[in-house]
Amino acid sequence: MSYEETDIINIIIAGTAGQGVITLKRLIEFAAQKSGSDLVLGTEMHGLAQREGAIVSHTRYQMKSYQNPRKNLQSPLICYGDADLFICLEPVEALRRGIFSSKKTTFVLNERTIPGVMITADLEEYPSLNEIEEILKKSSEEIYFINATQLSLDKFDTNQNMNIIMLGVAIATGKLPFIKTEHYEQVIHEWLRDPDNNVQALQLGIENGKQLMRKEHV
Amino acid sequence: MIKEDKRFISEQGEVLMLGNEAVVRGCLEAGVSYAAQYPGTPTSDIGETFQKILREQPDLRKYLIHHWAINEAVASSECAGAAWTGCRVLNPMKHVGLNVASDALSVIALNGPNPGAMVILVGADPGSLGSHQEQNERFYIWMFHFPCLEPHTPQECKDYTKLAFELSEKYDTVIELRTSTRSAHSRGYVKLNPIKKGLSIGNFERNIPKFNSLPPHAINNHIRLYERIEKIREEIPNLNINRLIPGENSTGIITSGMSFGYTLEALAQLGLFDVPVLKLGMIYPLNHEEITDFLAPLKNVVIIEELEPFLEVKISEIAHKHNLEIEIIGEEFFPKYNEYSTGLVASCLAKIFQKRPEEQMTTSVEIFNSYKDKIPSRFPTFCAGCPERATLYSILKTTNNMENTVICGDIGCFVMSFFPPQECSDLIICMSGGLSAAIGISEKTEQKVIAFIGDSTFLHTGMSPLAEAANYNSNVLLFIFENSWTAMTGHQPVLGLTEKKLSIEKICDAIGVNWLKIEDSYHPKRLMKSINQALEEKGLKVIIIKRECALQANRWRTSQIRKLKKEGKKLQEVYFHITGCQMCYECARILSCPAIRKTEVDGLETMQIDEDRCIRCEVCLRICPNNAIHKSIINALETEVHFREL
Ligand SMILES: Cc1ncc(C[n+]2csc(CCOP(=O)(O)OP(=O)(O)O)c2C)c(N)n1
Ligand code: SF4
Ligand code: SF4
């Protein structure tokens, strides 16, 4: 899919508290600013929702705006079905935000599950990754799973770089048009603790993402 | 994450900011010299931003003060006090905070803030995204006559803040800036202008009629208030604050704030590009001529606003008074509850304009509805190692799962106790409402009555019901969670307590509490013994759970570990492992720590501890009835890093 500069790009980032959803969202927004985007707007959650709960953020940008305000990015919330990209740091969180997805949506999902307390208490069931994929396939064709938590543990000895690896995978899908890798790298240097590792994580994600895309398209 | 935030230092350029950050930037540019607030989503991060700026730029402290106040009523009155010395002051609060502040504000509104200026920032919360309810607090605007500005983008958050201060100063009137969870926490571009230093030293000048709104001055000040509002009403067209997007359609739309964005995008979704839209930047007062000019050529007007009709009432009144023949459409098509979105507004407008929404939108809703019931729930729950969760465990055990027991919940992280699997809060009212309700329940039942209160809430409004309970010796067991932080809203300090300047047990003693114990919920056996004793006694009993919030405690310990490692110290490492798990679910259903998960080893189900989420509080290990949870220590002879003592 190719994008026009006047298109509005819509990204859902979903996960659970503490996984780094908000950091990822800010990185994309600041990188969009570096890329010279005319409009950037997005929303994040603070407060109550942060205790082990489900977290979602909406990120939107538009490289070139129209003279007519009626065609421009005006709301920080994405409309139902209108997301171009889902970055899911926890797989079942993709389903929770499914209303924002449609044919045009590409999903990248971290395979590592975080079952809520109701699952551990055996009062509810957690679907398998296959079941999750089957459900997502009802609306979308581009669904990529990757074990980013494991990649982070293997390479950095901590799960803390998982979110940046996932960003790399997302970049490889081409669904974050007009923002260059250098823009992300600059933002990482300006805003994150331990920038060198994070830049490495980004590269690792991009490489793994590219491999995934190749496999799927053979 | 942030190293040094240039966005609050630069004098020019364009930066990305959250709505709340833009408000703070607006304050800097407007020369604000005082701000005070009690935390509450979605306004807590305004205070955090002020605090951060003052930490990073200590020289500013001479010109700018930010106080975490003890409650909203105190915050409003202290802000008024500062304004009366000539300062420009900002007083943020969440929508329910306005209930607490209202008594003070009803009088401050009459007096007026001059010689300074006072802006109250009220964070609404349609959809209850960060609150216990979603009250439509806009009706206070009518009651107290607060001219009210409602921004949509972060840029407007900054611009309206500055305008609010100008109006407040010029018209001696308290101005309200009304944000919502969405506008406060949306990020977008903001253009910067030069920063102005606030007043460093002010002066209070006596003016008995102005500052004593009692008869006869109360009536005169009421008259004066009306005069000021009328002047502002006349000035609206010159303020350039209401925005018209013209169109030829005979049905128009009036909207404000976040709804404006949803409306424009919804119209685009429906392919309706000719509908005239009036966006009100000021939602009270309204300029009649401006409204009638917009309505005159129209057959219908749709009012789009979240929650109960507010604009709709006033616009209907204007149309009626001016004998306009126009149909006013609103609440019959739009819900009066919950948050709006582009999708929702589009589906309501589709009915009004008899249009089909885009297929992409309708199919995505249909598909989602086909599987949404299968999505496992993920309620917010206590963090791993939370001392409040561990207390609930001990209560559930000692009361035989709440048999013949009423648990009066309250506001704080432990509001989450009503969620399954623990489900142990019978009621919630408001801050300190739990203890107050317990007084009434205990007088009229023979059930055991337990009440909860957090430390910040105790200081906010909790001392008064405790004094009453002590006076009547109410048959209540009160748990005070002394976790040292205002945790739920993001860990602001508990005034006086975090800095160790006051003592809750001494306050209890002075109030006349005769039965008091201090316990640590990380030691369930001891705690359960105390609870059993307390439940056998008649009258008022207080147990203070003294244990730092686990999230903060773990942050502190992690930073200690990082520091010590940097110094080259060898440290103990603690691991937990589970062997011989009988799958009794004691840790999963009654304690329900989120660091514990179910897994399979060699085909057998067992519980397992997620190392990276466990904070090593050791509660699960102490309660496991099968002694299946074991602790092992590597480098046992080296330095051990404890949690800090309160
Ligand atoms: C009148 C009012 N003001 C503010 C809030 C926001 N609020 C919700 S929970 C909470 C924190 C209470 O802190 P504390 O009592 O210490 O309990 P903890 O969260 O630490 O358990 C606050 C301020 C509110 N709900 N009502
Ligand atoms: S933030 Fe602190 S008090 Fe709140 S749930 Fe987490 S550990 Fe408990
Ligand atoms: S020690 Fe047990 S109860 Fe405490 S945080 Fe770890 S898993 Fe949870």
Coordinates of C-alpha atoms in Angstrom, one line a residue, chain A residues 16 23 25-26 29-30 32-33 37-44 46-48 51-54 60 69-77 79-82 90 92-93 95-96 98-99 101-102 104 112-127 135 138-139 159 189-193, chain B residues 1-3 14-16 18 41 45 130 152 182 185-189 243 245-246 258 260-262 264-265 268-269 273 275 340-344 360-361 364-365 367-368 370-371 375-383 413 416 420-421 487-488 491 562 585 588-589 592 594 596-598 607 610 612-613:
Chain A
T16 CA -0.9 -3.7 29.5
T23 CA 6.9 5.6 25.6
K25 CA 3.5 6.4 21.4
R26 CA 5.6 9.4 22.3
E29 CA 4.9 11.3 17.7
F30 CA 8.2 13.0 18.3
A32 CA 6.7 12.3 13.1
Q33 CA 7.5 15.9 14.2
S37 CA 4.6 16.3 9.7
D38 CA 2.1 19.1 9.5
L39 CA -0.3 17.6 12.0
V40 CA 0.3 15.2 14.9
L41 CA -2.4 14.3 17.4
G42 CA -2.8 11.4 19.8
T43 CA -4.2 10.5 23.1
E44 CA -2.9 8.5 26.0
H46 CA -3.2 8.4 32.8
G47 CA -4.4 7.5 36.2
L48 CA -6.8 4.7 37.1
R51 CA -2.6 -0.6 37.6
E52 CA -2.1 -3.8 35.6
G53 CA -5.0 -2.8 33.4
A54 CA -5.3 -2.8 29.7
R60 CA -2.2 10.0 14.3
P69 CA -10.1 22.0 7.7
R70 CA -12.9 19.5 7.1
K71 CA -10.5 17.0 5.5
N72 CA -7.8 17.3 8.1
L73 CA -6.8 15.4 11.3
Q74 CA -9.1 16.9 13.9
S75 CA -9.5 14.4 16.7
P76 CA -7.0 12.5 18.8
L77 CA -9.2 9.4 18.6
C79 CA -12.6 6.2 14.0
Y80 CA -13.9 2.6 14.0
G81 CA -12.1 0.5 11.4
D82 CA -9.7 3.3 10.5
E90 CA 0.4 -8.3 24.4
V92 CA -5.1 -10.5 23.4
E93 CA -5.0 -6.7 23.6
L95 CA -8.8 -8.1 20.2
R96 CA -9.9 -5.7 22.9
G98 CA -10.5 -4.7 17.4
I99 CA -13.2 -2.2 16.7
S101 CA -9.4 -2.5 12.6
S102 CA -10.5 -3.3 9.1
K104 CA -6.6 -2.0 5.7
R112 CA 4.4 -13.2 25.0
T113 CA 1.1 -13.4 26.8
I114 CA 0.2 -11.7 30.1
P115 CA -2.8 -13.5 31.5
G116 CA -4.9 -11.4 33.8
V117 CA -5.7 -12.4 37.4
M118 CA -9.0 -13.9 36.2
I119 CA -7.2 -16.3 34.0
T120 CA -4.8 -17.4 36.7
A121 CA -7.7 -17.8 39.1
D122 CA -9.2 -20.2 36.5
L123 CA -12.4 -18.1 36.2
E124 CA -11.8 -17.1 32.6
E125 CA -10.0 -18.6 29.6
Y126 CA -7.2 -17.1 27.6
P127 CA -7.4 -17.8 23.8
I135 CA -10.3 -13.8 14.9
K138 CA -12.0 -11.9 9.9
S139 CA -11.1 -8.4 9.2
N159 CA 12.4 -7.5 28.8
H189 CA 18.9 9.9 21.8
E190 CA 17.0 12.9 23.0
W191 CA 14.4 11.2 25.2
L192 CA 15.4 7.8 26.4
R193 CA 17.7 6.5 29.0
Chain B
M1 CA 12.4 9.5 30.7
I2 CA 12.7 13.2 30.2
K3 CA 16.2 14.6 30.7
E14 CA 6.9 24.8 17.9
V15 CA 6.8 21.8 20.2
L16 CA 4.7 18.8 20.9
L18 CA 0.0 17.4 26.0
T41 CA -7.1 12.7 37.1
D45 CA 0.0 16.0 35.8
G130 CA -10.1 8.0 35.4
H152 CA -10.0 21.4 21.8
R182 CA -9.2 13.5 26.3
H185 CA -4.1 14.0 27.6
S186 CA -3.9 14.6 23.8
R187 CA -0.6 15.6 22.3
G188 CA -0.2 18.1 19.5
Y189 CA 1.7 21.0 18.2
R243 CA -15.1 29.7 15.2
I245 CA -16.9 26.9 9.4
P246 CA -19.4 28.0 6.8
M258 CA -13.4 17.7 21.9
F260 CA -15.8 19.6 17.6
G261 CA -13.0 17.2 16.4
Y262 CA -15.3 14.2 16.4
L264 CA -15.7 17.4 11.7
E265 CA -14.2 13.9 11.2
A268 CA -16.0 13.8 6.5
Q269 CA -16.8 10.1 7.1
F273 CA -18.9 18.8 3.4
V275 CA -22.8 21.6 6.9
Y340 CA -18.2 10.4 22.5
S341 CA -15.9 9.4 19.5
T342 CA -15.9 10.0 15.8
G343 CA -17.6 6.7 15.3
L344 CA -20.4 7.5 17.7
Q360 CA -15.4 0.3 6.6
M361 CA -16.9 1.6 9.8
S364 CA -15.6 -3.2 11.7
V365 CA -18.3 -2.7 14.3
I367 CA -17.1 -8.0 13.2
F368 CA -16.0 -6.7 16.6
S370 CA -19.2 -11.0 16.8
Y371 CA -16.2 -11.7 19.1
I375 CA -12.1 -11.3 25.0
P376 CA -10.9 -12.1 28.5
S377 CA -11.3 -9.3 31.0
R378 CA -8.4 -7.3 32.3
F379 CA -9.6 -5.2 35.2
P380 CA -7.3 -2.8 36.7
T381 CA -5.9 -4.6 39.7
F382 CA -3.4 -4.0 42.5
C383 CA 0.3 -4.1 41.5
C413 CA -6.1 2.3 44.9
M416 CA -10.1 -1.9 42.9
P420 CA -13.2 -10.0 41.0
P421 CA -11.7 -12.3 42.1
A487 CA -1.0 6.4 44.9
M488 CA -4.0 6.1 42.7
H491 CA 2.1 9.1 43.6
R562 CA 21.5 0.2 40.5
Y585 CA -5.7 -21.4 44.1
A588 CA -4.5 -17.0 42.7
R589 CA -8.0 -16.4 43.9
S592 CA -4.5 -13.0 43.4
P594 CA -0.6 -10.7 39.2
I596 CA 1.7 -15.4 39.7
R597 CA 0.6 -17.3 36.7
K598 CA -0.5 -20.8 35.8
M607 CA 1.5 -22.0 39.6
D610 CA 7.0 -14.2 36.9
D612 CA 10.4 -9.8 36.3
R613 CA 7.1 -8.8 37.8

